[in-house]
mmCIF file of C-alpha atoms in Angstrom:
data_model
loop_
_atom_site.group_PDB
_atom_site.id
_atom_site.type_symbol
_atom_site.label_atom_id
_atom_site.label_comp_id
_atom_site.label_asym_id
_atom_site.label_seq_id
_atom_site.Cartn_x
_atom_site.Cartn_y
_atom_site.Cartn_z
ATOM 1 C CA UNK A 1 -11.282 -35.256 -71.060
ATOM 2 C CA UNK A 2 -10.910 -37.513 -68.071
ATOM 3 C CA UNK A 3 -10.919 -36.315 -64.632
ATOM 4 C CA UNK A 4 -10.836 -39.583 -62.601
ATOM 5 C CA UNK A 5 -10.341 -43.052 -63.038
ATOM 6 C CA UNK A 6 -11.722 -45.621 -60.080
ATOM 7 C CA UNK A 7 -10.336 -48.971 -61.374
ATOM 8 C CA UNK A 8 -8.171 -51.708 -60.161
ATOM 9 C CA UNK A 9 -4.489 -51.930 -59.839
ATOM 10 C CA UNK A 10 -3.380 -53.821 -62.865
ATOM 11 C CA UNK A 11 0.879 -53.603 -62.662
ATOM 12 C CA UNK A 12 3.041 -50.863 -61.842
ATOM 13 C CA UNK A 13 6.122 -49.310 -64.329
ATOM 14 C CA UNK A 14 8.702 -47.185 -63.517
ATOM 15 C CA UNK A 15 6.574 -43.898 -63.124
ATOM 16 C CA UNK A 16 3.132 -45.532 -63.993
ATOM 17 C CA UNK A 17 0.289 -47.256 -62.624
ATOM 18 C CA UNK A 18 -1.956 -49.543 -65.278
ATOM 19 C CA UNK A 19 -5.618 -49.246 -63.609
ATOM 20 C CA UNK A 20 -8.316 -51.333 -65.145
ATOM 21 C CA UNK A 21 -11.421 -49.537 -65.235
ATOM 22 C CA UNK A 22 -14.211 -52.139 -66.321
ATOM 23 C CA UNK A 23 -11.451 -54.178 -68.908
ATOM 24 C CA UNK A 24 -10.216 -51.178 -70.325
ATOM 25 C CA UNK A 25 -6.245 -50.437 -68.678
ATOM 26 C CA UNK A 26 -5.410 -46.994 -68.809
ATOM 27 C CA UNK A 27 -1.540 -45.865 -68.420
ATOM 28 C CA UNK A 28 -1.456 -43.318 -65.682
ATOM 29 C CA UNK A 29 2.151 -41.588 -64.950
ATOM 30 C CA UNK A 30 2.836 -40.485 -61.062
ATOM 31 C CA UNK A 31 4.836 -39.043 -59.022
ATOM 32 C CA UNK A 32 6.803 -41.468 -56.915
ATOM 33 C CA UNK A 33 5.230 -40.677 -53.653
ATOM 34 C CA UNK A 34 2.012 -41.426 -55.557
ATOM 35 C CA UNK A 35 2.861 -44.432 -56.316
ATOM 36 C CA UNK A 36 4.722 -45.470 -53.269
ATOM 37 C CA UNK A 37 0.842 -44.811 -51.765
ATOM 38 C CA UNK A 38 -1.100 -47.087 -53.642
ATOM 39 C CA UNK A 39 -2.434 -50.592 -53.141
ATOM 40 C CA UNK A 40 -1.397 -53.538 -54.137
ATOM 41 C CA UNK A 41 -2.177 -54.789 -57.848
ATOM 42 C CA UNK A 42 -5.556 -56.467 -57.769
ATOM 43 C CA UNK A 43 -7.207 -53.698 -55.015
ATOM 44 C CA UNK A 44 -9.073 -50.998 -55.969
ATOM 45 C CA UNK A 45 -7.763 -47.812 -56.372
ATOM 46 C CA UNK A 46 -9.037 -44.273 -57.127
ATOM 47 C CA UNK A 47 -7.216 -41.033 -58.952
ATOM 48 C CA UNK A 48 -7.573 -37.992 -59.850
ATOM 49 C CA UNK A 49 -6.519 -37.091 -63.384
ATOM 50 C CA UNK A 50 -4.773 -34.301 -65.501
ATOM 51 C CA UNK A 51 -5.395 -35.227 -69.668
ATOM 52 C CA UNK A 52 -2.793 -33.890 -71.874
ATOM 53 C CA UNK A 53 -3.675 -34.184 -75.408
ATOM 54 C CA UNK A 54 -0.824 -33.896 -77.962
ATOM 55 C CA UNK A 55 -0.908 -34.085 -81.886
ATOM 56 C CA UNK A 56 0.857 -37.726 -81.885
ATOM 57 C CA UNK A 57 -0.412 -38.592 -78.427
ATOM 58 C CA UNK A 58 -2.568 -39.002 -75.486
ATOM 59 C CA UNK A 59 -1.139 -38.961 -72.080
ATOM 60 C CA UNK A 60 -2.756 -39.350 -68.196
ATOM 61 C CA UNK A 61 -1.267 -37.733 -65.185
ATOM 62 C CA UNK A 62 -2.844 -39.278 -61.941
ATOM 63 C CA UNK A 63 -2.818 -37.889 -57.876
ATOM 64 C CA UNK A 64 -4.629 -39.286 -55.024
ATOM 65 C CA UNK A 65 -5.928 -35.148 -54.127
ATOM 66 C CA UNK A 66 -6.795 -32.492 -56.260
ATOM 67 C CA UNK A 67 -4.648 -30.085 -54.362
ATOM 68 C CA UNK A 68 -1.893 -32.372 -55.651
ATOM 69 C CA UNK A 69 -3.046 -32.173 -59.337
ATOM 70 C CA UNK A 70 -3.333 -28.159 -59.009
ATOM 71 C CA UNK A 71 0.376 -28.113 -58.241
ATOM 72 C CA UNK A 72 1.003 -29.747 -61.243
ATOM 73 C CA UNK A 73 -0.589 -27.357 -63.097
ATOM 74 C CA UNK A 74 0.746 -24.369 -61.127
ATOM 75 C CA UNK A 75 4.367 -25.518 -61.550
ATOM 76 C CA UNK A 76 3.890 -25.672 -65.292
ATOM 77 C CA UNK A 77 3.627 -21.946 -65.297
ATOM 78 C CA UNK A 78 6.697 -21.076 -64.722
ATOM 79 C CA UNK A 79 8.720 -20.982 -67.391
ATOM 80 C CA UNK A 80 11.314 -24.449 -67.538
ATOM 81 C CA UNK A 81 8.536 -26.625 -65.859
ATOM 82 C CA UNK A 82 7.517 -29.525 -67.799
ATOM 83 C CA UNK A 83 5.317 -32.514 -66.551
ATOM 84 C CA UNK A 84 8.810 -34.303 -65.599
ATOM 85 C CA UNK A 85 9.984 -31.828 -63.510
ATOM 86 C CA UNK A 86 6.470 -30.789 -61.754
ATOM 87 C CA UNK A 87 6.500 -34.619 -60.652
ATOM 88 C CA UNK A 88 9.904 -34.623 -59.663
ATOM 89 C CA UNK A 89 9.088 -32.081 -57.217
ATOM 90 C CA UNK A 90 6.051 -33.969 -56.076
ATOM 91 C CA UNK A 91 8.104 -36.714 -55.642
ATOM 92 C CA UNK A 92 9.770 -35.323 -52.739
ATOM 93 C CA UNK A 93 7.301 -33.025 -51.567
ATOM 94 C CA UNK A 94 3.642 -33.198 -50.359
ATOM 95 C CA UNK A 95 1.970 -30.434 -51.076
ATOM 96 C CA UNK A 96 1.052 -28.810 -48.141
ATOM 97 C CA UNK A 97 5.476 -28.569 -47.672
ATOM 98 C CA UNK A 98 5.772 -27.403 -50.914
ATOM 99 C CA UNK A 99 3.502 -24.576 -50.352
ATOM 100 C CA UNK A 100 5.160 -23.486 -47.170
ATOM 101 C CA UNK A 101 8.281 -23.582 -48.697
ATOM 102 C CA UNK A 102 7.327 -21.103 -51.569
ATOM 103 C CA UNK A 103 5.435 -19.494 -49.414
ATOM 104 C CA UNK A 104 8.349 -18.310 -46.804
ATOM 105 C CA UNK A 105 10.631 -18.095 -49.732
ATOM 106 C CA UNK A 106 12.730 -21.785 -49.089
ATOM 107 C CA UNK A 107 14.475 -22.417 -52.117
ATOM 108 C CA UNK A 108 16.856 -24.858 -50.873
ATOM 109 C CA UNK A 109 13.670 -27.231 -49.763
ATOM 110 C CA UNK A 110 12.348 -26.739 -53.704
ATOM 111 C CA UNK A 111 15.695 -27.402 -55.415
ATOM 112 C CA UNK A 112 16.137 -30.932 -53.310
ATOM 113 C CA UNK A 113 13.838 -32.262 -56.296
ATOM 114 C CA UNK A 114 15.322 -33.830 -58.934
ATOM 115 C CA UNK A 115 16.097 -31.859 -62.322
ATOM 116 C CA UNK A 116 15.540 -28.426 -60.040
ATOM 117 C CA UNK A 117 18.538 -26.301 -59.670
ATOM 118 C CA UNK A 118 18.790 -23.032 -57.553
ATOM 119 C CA UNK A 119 18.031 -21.114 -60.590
ATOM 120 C CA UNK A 120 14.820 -22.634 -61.087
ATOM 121 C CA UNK A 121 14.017 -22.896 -57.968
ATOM 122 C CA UNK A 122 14.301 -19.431 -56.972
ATOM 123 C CA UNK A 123 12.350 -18.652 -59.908
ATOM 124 C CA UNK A 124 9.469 -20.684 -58.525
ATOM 125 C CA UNK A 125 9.521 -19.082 -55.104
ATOM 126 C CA UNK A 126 9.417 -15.578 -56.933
ATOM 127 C CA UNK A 127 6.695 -16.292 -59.452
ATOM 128 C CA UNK A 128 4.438 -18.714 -57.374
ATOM 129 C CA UNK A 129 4.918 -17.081 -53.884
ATOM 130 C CA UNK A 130 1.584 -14.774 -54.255
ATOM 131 C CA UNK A 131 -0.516 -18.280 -54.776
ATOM 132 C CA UNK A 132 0.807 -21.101 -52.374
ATOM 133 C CA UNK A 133 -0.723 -19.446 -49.157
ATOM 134 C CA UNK A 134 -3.876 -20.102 -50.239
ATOM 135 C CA UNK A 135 -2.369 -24.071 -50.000
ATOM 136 C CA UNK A 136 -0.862 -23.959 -47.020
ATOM 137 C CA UNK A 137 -2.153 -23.357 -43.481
ATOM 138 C CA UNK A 138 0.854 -21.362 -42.339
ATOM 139 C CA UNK A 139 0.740 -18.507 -40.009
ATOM 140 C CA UNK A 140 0.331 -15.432 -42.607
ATOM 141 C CA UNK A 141 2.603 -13.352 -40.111
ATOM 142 C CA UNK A 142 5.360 -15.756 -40.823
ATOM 143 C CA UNK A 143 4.603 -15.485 -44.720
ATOM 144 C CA UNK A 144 5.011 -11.697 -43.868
ATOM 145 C CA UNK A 145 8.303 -11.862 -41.978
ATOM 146 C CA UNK A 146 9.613 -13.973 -44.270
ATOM 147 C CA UNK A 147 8.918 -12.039 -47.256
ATOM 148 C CA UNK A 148 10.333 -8.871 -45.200
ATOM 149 C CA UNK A 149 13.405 -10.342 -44.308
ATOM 150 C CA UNK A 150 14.441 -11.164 -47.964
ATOM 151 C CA UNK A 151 13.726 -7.677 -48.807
ATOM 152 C CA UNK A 152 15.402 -6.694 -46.427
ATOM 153 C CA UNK A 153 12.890 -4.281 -44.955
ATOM 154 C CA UNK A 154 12.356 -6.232 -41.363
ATOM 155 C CA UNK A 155 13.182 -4.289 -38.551
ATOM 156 C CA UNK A 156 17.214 -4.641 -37.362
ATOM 157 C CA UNK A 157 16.659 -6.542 -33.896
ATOM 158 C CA UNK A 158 14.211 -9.011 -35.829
ATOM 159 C CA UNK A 159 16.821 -9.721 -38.593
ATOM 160 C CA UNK A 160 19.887 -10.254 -36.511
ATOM 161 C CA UNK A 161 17.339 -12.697 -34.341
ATOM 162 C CA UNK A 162 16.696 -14.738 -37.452
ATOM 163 C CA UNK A 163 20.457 -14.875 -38.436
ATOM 164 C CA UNK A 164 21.884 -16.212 -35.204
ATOM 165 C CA UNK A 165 19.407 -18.754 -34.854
ATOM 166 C CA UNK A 166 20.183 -19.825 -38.252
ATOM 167 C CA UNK A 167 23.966 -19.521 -37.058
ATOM 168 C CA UNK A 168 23.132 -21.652 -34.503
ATOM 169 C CA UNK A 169 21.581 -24.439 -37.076
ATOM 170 C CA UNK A 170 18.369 -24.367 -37.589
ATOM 171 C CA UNK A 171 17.275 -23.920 -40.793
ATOM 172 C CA UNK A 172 15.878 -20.584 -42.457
ATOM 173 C CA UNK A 173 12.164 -21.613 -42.536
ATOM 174 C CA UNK A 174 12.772 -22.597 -38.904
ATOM 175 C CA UNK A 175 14.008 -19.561 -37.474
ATOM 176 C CA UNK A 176 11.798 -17.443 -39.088
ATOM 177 C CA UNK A 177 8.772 -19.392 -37.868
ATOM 178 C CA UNK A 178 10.222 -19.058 -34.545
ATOM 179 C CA UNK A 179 11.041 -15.384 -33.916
ATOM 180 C CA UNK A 180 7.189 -14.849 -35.589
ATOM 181 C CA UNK A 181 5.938 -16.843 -32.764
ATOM 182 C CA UNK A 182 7.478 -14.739 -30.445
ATOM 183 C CA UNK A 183 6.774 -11.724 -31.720
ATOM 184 C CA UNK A 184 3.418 -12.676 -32.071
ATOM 185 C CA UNK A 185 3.443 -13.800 -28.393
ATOM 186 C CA UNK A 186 4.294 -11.003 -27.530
ATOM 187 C CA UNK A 187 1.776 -7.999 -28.442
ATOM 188 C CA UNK A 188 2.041 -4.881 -28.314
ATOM 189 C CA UNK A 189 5.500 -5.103 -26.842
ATOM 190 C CA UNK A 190 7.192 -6.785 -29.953
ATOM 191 C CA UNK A 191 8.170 -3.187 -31.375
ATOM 192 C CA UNK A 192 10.350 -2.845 -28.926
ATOM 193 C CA UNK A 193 11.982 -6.465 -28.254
ATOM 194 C CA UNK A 194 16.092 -6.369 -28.521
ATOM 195 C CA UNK A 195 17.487 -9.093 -31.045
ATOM 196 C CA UNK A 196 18.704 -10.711 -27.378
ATOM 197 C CA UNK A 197 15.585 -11.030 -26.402
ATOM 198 C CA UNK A 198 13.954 -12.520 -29.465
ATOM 199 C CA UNK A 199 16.999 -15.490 -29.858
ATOM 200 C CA UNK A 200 15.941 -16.137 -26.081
ATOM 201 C CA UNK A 201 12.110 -16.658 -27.140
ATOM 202 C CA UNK A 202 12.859 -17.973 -30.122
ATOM 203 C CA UNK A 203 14.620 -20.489 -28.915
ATOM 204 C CA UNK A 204 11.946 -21.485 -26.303
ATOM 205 C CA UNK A 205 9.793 -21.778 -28.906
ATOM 206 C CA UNK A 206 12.370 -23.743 -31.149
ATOM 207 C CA UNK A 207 12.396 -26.656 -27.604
ATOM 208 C CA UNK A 208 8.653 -27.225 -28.030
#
């Protein structure tokens, strides 16, 4: 099995990079933001690698950080994830954004990538939401409020906070972030903060 390749730019494809490792090119397929990262053919370049092995053939998978090439792996278990669609979604998201997006439960940031739909997408909030915090450095009150919110569980004033700031715009992710700040702000007196009250805050903390 390989696990990284430190080689030379040799030409670029359509969703591969050739690096020549001492003569030998190996065929390395990437997501575009991958490749949109590398150097220049002729400089030196470094990847991590994910080997597939397959009955008829051999195929390399290449990321410039491991926590990149985890997230290829976690995608693939959900069910309707193949190694096309895992990049796809790399494509368009790094993964520190993906995991705050599964984390607070953002669907509509996981089914921008290409060959995602809201179906799947909601099924990879559901099933990977338990393991992205531990790749993301979000607040874990706002991974709370979040999840609370969707269940419908979050106290009244905090839920009708969260709506009309997404009334007013802002996205889901955003608003949620925002009324945690300001409940976290605020103590001991958050219990008892009126929905007016958190839009106020939340939207001071919205201007910074």
């Amino acid at each position: 099995m390989i696990g990284k390749l430190k080689g030379v730019v040799d030409s670029y494809g359509e969703d591969f990079v050739i690096l020549d490792v001492h003569g030998v090119g190996y065929v390395v397929h990437c997501s575009a933001r991958t490749l949109q990262r590398l150097p220049p053919i002729g400089e030196a370049a470094e990847l991590a690698i994910e080997t597939h092995v397959r009955e008829d053939m051999i195929r390399l998978y290449g990321f410039r950080a491991d926590a990149e090439r985890e997230w290829f792996r976690l995608l693939q278990t959900v069910q309707g994830v193949g190694t096309r669609v895992a990049l796809g979604v790399l494509s368009v998201m790094e993964p520190g954004d993906l995991a705050t997006a599964i984390a607070t439960g953002d669907k509509g940031a996981v089914a921008r990538a290409p060959g995602v739909g809201p179906r799947l997408a909601a099924r990879l909030v559901a099933e990977l939401k338990d393991k992205a915090p531990a790749f993301s450095a979000i607040d874990p009150a706002l991974i709370q409020l979040t999840g609370a919110v969707e269940d419908n569980t979050a106290p009244q004033p905090v839920a009708d906070a969260i709506s009309a700031l997404v009334n007013l715009g802002y996205a889901q992710v955003q608003a949620s972030a925002a009324v945690a700040a300001a409940l976290k702000g605020a103590g001991e007196g958050a219990a008892a903060m009126e929905a007016k009250t958190l839009i106020r805050l939340g939207l001071r903390e919205l201007a910074r």
